[in-house]
Short mmCIF file of C-alpha atoms in Angstrom, two decimals:
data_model
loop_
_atom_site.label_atom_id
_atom_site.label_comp_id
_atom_site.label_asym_id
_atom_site.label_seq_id
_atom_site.Cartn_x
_atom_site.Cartn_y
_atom_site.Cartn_z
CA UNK A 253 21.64 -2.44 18.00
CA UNK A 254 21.90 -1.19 14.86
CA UNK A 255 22.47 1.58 12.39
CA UNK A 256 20.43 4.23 10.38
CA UNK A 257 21.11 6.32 7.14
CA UNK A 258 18.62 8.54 5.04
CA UNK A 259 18.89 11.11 2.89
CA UNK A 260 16.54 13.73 1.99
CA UNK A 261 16.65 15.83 -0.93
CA UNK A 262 15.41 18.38 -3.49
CA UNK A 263 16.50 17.22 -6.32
CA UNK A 264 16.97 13.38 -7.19
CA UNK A 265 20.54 12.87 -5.35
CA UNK A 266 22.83 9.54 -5.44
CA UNK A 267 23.94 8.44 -1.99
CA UNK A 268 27.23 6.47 -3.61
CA UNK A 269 29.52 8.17 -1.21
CA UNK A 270 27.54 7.90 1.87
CA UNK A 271 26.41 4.74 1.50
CA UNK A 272 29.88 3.70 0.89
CA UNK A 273 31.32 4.54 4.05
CA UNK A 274 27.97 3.28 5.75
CA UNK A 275 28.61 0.05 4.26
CA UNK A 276 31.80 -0.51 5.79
CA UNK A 277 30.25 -0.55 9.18
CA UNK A 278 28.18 -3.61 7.86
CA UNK A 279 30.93 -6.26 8.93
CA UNK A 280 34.23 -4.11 8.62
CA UNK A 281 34.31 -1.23 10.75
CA UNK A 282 31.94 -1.80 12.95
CA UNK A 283 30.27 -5.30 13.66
CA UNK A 284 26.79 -4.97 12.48
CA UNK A 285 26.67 -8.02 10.03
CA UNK A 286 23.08 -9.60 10.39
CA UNK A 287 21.65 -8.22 7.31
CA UNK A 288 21.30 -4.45 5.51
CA UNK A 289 18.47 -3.03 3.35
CA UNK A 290 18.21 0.48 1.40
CA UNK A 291 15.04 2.04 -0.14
CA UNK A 292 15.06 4.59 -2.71
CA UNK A 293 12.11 6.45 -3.76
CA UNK A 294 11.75 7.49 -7.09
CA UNK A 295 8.64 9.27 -8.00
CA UNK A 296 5.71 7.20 -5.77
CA UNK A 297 7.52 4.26 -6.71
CA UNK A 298 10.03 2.32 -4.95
CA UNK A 299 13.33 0.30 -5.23
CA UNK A 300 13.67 -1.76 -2.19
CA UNK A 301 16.78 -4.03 -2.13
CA UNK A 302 16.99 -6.36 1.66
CA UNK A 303 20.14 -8.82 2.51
CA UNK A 304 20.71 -11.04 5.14
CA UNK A 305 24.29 -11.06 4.34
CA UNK A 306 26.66 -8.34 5.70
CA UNK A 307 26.26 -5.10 3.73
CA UNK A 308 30.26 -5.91 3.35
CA UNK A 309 29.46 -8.66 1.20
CA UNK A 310 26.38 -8.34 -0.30
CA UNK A 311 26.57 -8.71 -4.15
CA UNK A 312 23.59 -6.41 -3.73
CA UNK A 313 25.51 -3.48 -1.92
CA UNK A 314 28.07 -4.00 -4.26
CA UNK A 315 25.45 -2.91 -7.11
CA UNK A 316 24.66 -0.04 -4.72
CA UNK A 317 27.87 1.13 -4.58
CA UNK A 318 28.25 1.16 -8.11
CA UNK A 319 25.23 2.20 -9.62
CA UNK A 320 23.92 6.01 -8.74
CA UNK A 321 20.05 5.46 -8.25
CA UNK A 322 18.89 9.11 -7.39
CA UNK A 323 15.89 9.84 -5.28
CA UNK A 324 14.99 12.35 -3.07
CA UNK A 325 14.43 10.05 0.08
CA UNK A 326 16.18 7.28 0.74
CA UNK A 327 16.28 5.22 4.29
CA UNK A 328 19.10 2.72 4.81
CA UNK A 329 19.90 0.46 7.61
CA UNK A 330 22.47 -2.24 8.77
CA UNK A 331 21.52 -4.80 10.91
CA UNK A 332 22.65 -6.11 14.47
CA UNK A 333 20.03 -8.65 15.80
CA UNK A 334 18.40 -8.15 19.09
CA UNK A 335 15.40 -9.54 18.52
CA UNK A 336 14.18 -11.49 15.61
CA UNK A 337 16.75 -14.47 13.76
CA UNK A 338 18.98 -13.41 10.82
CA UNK A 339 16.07 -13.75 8.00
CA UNK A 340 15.32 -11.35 4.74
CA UNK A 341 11.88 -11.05 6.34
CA UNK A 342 13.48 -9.09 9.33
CA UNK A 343 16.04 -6.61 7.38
CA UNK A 344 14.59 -3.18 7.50
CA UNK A 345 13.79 -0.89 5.94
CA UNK A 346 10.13 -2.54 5.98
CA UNK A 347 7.54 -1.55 3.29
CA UNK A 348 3.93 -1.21 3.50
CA UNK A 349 1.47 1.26 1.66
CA UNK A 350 -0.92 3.35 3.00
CA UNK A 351 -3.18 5.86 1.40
CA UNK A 352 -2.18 4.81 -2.29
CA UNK A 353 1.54 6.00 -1.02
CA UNK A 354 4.42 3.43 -0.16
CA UNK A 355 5.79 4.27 3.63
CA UNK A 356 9.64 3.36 4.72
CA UNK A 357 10.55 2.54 8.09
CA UNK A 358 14.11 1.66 10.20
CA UNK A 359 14.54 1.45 13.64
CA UNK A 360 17.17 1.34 15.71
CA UNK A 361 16.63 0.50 19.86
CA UNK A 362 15.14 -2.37 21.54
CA UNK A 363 11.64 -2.46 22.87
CA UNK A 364 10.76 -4.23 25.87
CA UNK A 365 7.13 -6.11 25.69
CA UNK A 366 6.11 -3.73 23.27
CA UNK A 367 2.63 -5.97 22.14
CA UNK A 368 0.17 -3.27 20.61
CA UNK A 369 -3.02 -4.75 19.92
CA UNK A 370 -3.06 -5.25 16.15
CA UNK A 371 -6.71 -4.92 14.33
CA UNK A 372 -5.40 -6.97 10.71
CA UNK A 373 -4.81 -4.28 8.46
CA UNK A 374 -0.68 -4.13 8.89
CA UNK A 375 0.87 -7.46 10.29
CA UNK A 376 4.52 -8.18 10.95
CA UNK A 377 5.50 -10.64 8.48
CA UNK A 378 8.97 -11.06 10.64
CA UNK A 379 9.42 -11.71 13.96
CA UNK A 380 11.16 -7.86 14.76
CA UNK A 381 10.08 -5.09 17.59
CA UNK A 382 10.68 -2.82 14.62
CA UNK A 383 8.45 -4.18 12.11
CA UNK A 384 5.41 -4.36 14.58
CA UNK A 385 5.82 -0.88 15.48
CA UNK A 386 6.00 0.10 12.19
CA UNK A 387 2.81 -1.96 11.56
CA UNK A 388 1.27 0.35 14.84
CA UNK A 389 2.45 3.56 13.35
CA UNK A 390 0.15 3.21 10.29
CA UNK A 391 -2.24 1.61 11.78
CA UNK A 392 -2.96 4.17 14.46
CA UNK A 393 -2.30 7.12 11.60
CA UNK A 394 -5.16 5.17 9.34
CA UNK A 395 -7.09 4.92 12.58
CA UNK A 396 -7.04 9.22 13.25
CA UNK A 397 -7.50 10.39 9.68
CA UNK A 398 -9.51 7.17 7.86
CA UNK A 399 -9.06 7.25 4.17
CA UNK A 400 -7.44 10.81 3.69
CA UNK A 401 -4.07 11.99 4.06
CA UNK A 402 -3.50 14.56 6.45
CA UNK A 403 -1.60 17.66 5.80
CA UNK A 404 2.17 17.52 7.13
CA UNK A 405 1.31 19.49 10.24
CA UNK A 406 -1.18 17.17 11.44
CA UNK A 407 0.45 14.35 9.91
CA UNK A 408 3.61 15.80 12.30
CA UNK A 409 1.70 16.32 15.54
CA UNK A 410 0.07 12.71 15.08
CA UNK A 411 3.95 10.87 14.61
CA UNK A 412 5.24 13.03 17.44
CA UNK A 413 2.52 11.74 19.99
CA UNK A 414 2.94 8.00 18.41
CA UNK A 415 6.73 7.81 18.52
CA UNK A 416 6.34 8.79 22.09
CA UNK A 417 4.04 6.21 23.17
CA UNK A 418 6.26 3.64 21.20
CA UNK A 419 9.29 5.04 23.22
CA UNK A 420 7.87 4.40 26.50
CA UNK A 421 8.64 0.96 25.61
CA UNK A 422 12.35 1.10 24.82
CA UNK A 423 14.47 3.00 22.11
CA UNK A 424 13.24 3.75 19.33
CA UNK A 425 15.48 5.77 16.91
CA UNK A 426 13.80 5.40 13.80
CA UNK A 427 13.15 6.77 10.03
CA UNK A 428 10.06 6.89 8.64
CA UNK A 429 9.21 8.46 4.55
CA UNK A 430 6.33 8.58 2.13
CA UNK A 431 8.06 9.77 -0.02
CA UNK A 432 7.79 13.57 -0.07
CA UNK A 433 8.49 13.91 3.77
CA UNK A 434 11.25 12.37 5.98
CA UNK A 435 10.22 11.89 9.74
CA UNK A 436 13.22 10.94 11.95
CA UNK A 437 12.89 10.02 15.66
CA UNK A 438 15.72 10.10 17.89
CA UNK A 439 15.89 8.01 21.64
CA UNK A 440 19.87 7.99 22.25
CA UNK A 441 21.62 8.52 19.11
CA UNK A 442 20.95 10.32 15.83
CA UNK A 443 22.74 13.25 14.10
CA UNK A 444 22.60 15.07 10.89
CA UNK A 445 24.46 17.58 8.02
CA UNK A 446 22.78 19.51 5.66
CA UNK A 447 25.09 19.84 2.54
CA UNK A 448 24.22 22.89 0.36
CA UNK A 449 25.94 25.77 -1.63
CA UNK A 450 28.54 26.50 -1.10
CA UNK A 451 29.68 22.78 -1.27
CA UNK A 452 32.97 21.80 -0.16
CA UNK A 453 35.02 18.79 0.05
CA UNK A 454 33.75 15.97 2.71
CA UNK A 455 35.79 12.99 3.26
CA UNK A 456 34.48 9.64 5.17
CA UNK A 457 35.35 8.73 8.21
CA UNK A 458 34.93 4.49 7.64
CA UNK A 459 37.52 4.70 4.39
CA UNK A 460 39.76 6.97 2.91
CA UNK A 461 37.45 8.62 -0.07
CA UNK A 462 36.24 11.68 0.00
CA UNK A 463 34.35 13.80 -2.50
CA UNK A 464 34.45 17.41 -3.59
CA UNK A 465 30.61 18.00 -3.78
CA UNK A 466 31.77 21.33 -5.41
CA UNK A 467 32.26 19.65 -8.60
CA UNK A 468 28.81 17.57 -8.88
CA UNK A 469 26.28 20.11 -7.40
CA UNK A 470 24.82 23.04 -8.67
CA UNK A 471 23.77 26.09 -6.47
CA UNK A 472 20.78 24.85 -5.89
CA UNK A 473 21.31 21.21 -4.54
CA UNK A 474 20.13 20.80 -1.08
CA UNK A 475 20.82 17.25 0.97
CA UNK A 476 20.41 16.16 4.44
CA UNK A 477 22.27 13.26 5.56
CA UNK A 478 20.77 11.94 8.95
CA UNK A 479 22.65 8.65 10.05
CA UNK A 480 23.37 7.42 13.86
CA UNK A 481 27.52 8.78 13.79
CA UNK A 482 28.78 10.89 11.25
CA UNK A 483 30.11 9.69 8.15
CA UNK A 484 32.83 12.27 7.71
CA UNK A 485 35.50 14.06 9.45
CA UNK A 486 35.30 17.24 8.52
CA UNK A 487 31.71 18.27 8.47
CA UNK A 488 29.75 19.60 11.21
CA UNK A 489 27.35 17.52 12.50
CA UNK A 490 24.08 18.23 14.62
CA UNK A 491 23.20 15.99 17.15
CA UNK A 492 19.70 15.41 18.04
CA UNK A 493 17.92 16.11 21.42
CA UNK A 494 17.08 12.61 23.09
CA UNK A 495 12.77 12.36 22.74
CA UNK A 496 13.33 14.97 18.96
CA UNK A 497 11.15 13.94 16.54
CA UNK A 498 12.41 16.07 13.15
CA UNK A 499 11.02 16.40 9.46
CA UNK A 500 13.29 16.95 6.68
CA UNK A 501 11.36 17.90 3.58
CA UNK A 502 13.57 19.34 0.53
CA UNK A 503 16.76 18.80 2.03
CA UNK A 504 16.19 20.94 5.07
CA UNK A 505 14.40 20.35 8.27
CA UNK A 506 11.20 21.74 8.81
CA UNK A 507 10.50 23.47 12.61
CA UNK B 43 1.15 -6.49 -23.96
CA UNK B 44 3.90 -7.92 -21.29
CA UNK B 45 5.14 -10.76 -20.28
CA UNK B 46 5.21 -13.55 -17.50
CA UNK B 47 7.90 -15.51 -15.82
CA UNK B 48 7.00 -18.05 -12.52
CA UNK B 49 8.70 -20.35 -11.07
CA UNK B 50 7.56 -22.52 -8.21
CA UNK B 51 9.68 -25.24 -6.92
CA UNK B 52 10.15 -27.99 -3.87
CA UNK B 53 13.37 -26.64 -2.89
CA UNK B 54 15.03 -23.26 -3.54
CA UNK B 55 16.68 -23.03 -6.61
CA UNK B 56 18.32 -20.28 -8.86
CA UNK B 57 16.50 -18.48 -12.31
CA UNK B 58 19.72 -17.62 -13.38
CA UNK B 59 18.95 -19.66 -17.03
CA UNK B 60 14.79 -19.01 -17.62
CA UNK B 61 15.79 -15.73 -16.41
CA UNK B 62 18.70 -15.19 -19.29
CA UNK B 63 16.14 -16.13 -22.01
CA UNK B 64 13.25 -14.33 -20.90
CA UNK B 65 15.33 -10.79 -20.34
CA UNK B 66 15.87 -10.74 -23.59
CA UNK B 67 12.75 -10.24 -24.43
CA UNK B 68 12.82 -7.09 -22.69
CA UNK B 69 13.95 -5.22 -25.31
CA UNK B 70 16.13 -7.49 -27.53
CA UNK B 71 13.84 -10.35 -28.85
CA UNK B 72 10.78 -8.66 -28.59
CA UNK B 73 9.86 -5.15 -27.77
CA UNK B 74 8.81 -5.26 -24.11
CA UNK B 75 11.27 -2.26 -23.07
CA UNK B 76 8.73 -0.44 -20.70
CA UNK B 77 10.00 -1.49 -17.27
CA UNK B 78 11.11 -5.18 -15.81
CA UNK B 79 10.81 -6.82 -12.05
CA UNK B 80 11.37 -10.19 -10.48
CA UNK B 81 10.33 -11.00 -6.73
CA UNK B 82 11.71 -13.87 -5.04
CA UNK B 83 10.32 -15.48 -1.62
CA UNK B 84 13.12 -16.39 0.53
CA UNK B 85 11.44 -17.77 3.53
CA UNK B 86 8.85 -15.43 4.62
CA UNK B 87 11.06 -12.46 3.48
CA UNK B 88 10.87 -11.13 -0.27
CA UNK B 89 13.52 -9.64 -2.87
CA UNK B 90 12.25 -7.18 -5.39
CA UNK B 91 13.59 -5.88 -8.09
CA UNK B 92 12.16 -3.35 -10.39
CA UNK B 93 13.51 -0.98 -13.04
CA UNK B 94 11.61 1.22 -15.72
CA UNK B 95 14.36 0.51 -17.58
CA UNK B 96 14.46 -2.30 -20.24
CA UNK B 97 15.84 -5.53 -19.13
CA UNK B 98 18.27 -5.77 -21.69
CA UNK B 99 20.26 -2.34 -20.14
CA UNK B 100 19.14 -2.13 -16.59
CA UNK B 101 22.21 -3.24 -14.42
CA UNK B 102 20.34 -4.46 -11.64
CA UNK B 103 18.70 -6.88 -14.23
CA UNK B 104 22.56 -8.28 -14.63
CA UNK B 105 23.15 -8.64 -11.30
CA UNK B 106 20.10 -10.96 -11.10
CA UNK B 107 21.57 -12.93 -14.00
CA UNK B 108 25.34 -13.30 -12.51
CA UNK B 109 23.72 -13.89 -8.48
CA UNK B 110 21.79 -17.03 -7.90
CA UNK B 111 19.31 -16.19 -5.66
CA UNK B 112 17.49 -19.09 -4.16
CA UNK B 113 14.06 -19.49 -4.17
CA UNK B 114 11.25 -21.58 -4.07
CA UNK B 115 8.83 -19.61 -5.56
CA UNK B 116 9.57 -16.42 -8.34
CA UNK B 117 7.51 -13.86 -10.02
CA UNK B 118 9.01 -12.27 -12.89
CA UNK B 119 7.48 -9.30 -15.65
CA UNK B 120 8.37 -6.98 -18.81
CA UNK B 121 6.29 -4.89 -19.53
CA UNK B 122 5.12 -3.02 -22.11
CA UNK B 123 2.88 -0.50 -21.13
CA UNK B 124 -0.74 -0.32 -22.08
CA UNK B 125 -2.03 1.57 -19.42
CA UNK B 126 -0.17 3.92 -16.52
CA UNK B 127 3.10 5.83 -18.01
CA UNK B 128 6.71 4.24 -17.98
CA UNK B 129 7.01 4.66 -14.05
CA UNK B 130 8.84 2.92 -11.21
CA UNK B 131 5.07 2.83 -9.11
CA UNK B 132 3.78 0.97 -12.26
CA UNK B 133 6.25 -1.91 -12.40
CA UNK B 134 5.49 -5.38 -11.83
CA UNK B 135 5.54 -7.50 -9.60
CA UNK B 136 3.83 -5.33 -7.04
CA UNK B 137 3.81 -6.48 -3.55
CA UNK B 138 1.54 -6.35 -0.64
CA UNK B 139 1.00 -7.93 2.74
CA UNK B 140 -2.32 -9.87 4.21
CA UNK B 141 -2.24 -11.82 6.96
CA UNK B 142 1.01 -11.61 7.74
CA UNK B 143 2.63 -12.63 4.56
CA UNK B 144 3.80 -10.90 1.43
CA UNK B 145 1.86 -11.29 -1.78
CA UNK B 146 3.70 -11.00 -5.33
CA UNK B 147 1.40 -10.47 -8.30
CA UNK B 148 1.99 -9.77 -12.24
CA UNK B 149 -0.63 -9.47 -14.87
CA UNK B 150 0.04 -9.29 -18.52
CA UNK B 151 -3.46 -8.20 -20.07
CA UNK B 152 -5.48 -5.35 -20.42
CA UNK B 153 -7.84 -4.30 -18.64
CA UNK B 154 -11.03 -2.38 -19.97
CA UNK B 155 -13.50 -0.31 -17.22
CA UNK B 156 -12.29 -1.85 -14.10
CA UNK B 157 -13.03 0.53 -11.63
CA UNK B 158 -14.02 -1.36 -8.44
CA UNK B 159 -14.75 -0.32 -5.62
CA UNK B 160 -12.04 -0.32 -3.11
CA UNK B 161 -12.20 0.06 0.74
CA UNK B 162 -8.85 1.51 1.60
CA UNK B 163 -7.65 -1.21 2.54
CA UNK B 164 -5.43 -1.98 -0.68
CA UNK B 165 -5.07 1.18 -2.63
CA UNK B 166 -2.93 1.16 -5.59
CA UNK B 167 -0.25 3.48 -5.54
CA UNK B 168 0.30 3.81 -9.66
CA UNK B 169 -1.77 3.89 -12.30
CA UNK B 170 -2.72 0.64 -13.70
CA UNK B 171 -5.60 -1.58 -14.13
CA UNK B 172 -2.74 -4.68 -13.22
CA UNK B 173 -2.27 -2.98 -9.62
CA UNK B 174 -5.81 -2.31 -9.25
CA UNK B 175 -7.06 -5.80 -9.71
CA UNK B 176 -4.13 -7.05 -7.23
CA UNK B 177 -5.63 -4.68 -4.75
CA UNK B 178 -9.04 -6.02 -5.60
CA UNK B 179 -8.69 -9.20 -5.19
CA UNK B 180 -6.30 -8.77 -1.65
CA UNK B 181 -9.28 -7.01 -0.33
CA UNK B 182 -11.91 -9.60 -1.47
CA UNK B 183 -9.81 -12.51 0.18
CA UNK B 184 -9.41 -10.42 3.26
CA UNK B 185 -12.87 -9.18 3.01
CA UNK B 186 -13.77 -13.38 2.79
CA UNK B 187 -11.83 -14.86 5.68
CA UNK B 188 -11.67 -12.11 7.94
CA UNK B 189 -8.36 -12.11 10.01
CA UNK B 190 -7.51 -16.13 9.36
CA UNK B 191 -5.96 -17.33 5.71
CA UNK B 192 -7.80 -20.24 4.28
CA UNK B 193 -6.82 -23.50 3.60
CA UNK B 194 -5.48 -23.75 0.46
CA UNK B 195 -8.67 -24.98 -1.18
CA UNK B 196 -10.41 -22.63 0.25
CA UNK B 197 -8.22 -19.98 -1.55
CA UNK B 198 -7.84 -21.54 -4.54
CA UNK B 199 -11.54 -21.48 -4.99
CA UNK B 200 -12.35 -17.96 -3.90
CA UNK B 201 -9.61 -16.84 -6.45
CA UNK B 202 -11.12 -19.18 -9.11
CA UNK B 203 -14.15 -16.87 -8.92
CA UNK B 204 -12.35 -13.38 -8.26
CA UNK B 205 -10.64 -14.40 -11.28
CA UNK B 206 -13.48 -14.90 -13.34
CA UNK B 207 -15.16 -12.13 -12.30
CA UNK B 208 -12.32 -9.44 -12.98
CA UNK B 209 -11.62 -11.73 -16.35
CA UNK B 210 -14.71 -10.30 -17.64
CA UNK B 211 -13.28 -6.48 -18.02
CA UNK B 212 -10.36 -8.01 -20.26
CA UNK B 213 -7.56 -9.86 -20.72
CA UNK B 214 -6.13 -11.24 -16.91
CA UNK B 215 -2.90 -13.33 -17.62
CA UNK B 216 -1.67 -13.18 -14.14
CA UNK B 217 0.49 -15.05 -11.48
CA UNK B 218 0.11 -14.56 -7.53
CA UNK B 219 2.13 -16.10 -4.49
CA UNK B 220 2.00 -15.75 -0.94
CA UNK B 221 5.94 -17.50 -1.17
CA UNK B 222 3.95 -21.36 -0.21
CA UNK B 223 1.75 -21.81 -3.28
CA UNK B 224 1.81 -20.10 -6.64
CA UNK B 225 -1.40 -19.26 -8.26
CA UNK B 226 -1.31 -18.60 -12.38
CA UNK B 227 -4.34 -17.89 -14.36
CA UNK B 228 -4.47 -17.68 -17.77
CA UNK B 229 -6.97 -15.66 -20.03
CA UNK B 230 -5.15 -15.79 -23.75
CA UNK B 231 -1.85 -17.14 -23.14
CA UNK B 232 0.27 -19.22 -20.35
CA UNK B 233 2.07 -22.45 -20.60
CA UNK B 234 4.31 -24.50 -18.04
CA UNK B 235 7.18 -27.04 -17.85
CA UNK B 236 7.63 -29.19 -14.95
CA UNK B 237 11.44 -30.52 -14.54
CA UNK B 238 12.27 -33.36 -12.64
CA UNK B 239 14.21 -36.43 -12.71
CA UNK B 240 15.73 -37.59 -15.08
CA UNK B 241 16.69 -34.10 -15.89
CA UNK B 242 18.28 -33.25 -18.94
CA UNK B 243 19.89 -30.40 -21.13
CA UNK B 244 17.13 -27.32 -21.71
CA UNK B 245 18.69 -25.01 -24.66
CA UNK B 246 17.18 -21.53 -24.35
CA UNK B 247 15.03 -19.75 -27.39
CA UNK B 248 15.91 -16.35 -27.18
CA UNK B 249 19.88 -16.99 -26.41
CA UNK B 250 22.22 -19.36 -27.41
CA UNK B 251 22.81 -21.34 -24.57
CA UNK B 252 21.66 -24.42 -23.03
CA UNK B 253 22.64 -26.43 -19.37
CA UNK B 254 21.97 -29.47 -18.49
CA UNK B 255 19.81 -29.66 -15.37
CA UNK B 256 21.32 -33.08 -14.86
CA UNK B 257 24.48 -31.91 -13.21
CA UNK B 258 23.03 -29.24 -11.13
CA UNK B 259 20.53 -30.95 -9.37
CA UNK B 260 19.75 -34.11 -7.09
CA UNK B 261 17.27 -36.67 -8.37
CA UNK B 262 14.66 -35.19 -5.68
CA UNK B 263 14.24 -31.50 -6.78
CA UNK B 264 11.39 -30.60 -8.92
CA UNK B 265 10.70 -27.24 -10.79
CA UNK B 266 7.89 -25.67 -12.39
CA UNK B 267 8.16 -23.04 -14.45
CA UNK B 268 5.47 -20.80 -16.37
CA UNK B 269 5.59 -18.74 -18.35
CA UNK B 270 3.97 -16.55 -21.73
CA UNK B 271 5.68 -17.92 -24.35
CA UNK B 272 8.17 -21.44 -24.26
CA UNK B 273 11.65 -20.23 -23.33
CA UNK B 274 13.31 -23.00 -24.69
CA UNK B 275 13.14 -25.47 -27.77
CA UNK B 276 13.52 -28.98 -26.86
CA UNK B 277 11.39 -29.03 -23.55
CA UNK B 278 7.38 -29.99 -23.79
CA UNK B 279 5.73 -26.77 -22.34
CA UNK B 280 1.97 -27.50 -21.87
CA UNK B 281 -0.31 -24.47 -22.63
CA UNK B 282 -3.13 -23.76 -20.31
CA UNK B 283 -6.50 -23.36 -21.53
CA UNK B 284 -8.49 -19.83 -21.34
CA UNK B 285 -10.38 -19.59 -18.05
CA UNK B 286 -7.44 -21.86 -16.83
CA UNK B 287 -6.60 -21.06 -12.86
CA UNK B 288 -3.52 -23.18 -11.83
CA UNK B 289 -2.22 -24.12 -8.51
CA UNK B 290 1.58 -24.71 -8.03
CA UNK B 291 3.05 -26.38 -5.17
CA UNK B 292 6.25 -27.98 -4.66
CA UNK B 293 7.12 -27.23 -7.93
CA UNK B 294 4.02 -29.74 -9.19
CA UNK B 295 0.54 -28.84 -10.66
CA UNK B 296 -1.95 -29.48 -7.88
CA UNK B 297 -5.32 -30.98 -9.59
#
């Protein structure tokens, strides 16, 4: 199994801090050391960095760590292999465009003879579950709305009945973004915070840092934090309903 | 304008040096400040890096000179924008999948008119005629061979003529790999250096510095490297002639 982060903002936010305790679960804390990847959106563009190395380390999360790349959405994962070998072409997050808009995707789960027929237009490049249902999700959202991209209700109501028929096969906690939405889809295990005024002080639960948010916000910051166990100690954090599929867009979820 | 790095090579091997040189040019020896990116194929898995930054400032462009990544075949740009605005979506390399494998591309060139027709299938998600023709000719190959790649001379001689035929809205300087054979075709400007034994010292144009290939390789590696402009002042860099489409394998010209 492995582990999921995003963030989802409304205004361009680093994820320094949370990233940093995530991190630590890639080979120290916790033993999920077959690979990492983060992707960052910044305006339609992307930065996608991918490791097989454990996020603990990576040279790459090192940079990561360091540097404060702000987006709005960002969708992080560390890796423990279930299926697939330890290759870069099997670290999520995976990549593909669709409808002149890059789309992110992590999973975490295991699916069981989960062989969708595929018609060409998204292939697995790896050997993953994760990446082939990833390559079904937009293939079957291209197949319902052809060359136009539906409003977010319909966009919604199309994921929800896909991420169910994908679950059938397995878990499937997973993170899907365009960009200006963030989809998350919960099996067993998924939680989230929503940090906004008045900020406090949150402190990690995988090293001893914490932040006063306070002091590097303004009023009108917003920023959910979704991630498979809580990153801090002393926030409180909402668990998801097993078979929830929720959209964060702005920083908040949408119901 | 912008410029072109490749490198294509029988076994993986760092950039770290041709790298050094040619980031300077983003923004230091010449004025290509609009934006940098390098992909490298590891396996079937890719690494990319962009920034809108300039090379010469952007921090993730010095972690890509202090980490040798290893790779058998690199794409590498600067840009300086012609068409689309300073953007993340509208750095090179871009990167797209058909068939089951990534495909890196970079163009340096300009682009006048070039407004064809494109199925959905590959839709740029920037603005410029470089990402456009990428999609362009992704969809021609697929819309060629169906489901099943080619052999490579099959490939190389559909993309002699997609080449031509987008060539004839401008300048198309441009460099494509699927991460087994790198394709460079050169409109105005392109030249290459093979290295192979008996290696010897390379001293770079745009930075003092100089190895000698001698003690970092065995007597069986071979490296090609292409590029815009010579990167160094003692090596014999053959210039390809206008119309020019090269294949790359192995880190050899393939007649």
């Amino acid at each position: 199994m492995c582990q999921l982060l995003a963030m989802n903002c409304n205004v361009p936010t680093d994820i320094v801090f949370s990233f940093t305790g995530f991190a630590h679960r890639g080979g120290r804390t916790d033993t999920h050391h077959d690979g990492w990847g983060i992707a960052f959106f910044e305006g339609a563009g992307v930065r996608h960095f991918v490791d097989h190395q454990a996020a603990i380390v990576s040279p790459i999360a090192e940079l990561i760590k360091r540097y404060p790349i702000k987006s709005t959405n960002v969708i992080a994962h560390i890796r423990k292999a279930t299926q697939g070998h330890v290759a870069l072409e099997n670290c999520h997050p995976f990549v593909r465009e669709l409808w002149g808009r890059y789309w992110v995707f992590a999973h975490n789960g295991d699916l069981k003879e989960f062989r969708p027929q595929l018609d060409g237009a998204f292939r697995p490049v790896g050997n993953t579950d994760s990446e082939t249902a990833f390559c079904f999700l937009l293939q079957e959202l291209r197949r319902r709305f052809g060359d136009t991209p539906p409003a977010i209700p319909a966009l919604r109501a199309a994921l929800d009945e896909l991420v169910q028929a994908v679950s059938n096969y397995g878990t499937f906690n997973m993170m899907l973004s365009d960009g200006t939405a963030l989809f998350a889809h919960c099996s067993t295990k998924l939680c989230y915070v929503v940090r906004q005024y008045p900020f406090t002080a949150a402190c990690l639960s995988d090293e001893d840092l914490s932040v006063d948010f306070s002091q590097v916000t303004t009023p009108n910051d917003r920023v959910a934090i979704i991630v498979t166990e809580p990153l801090t100690t002393n926030e409180t954090w909402t668990q998801f309903a097993p078979g929830e599929l929720m959209l964060f867009i702005d920083g908040a979820p949408v119901s």
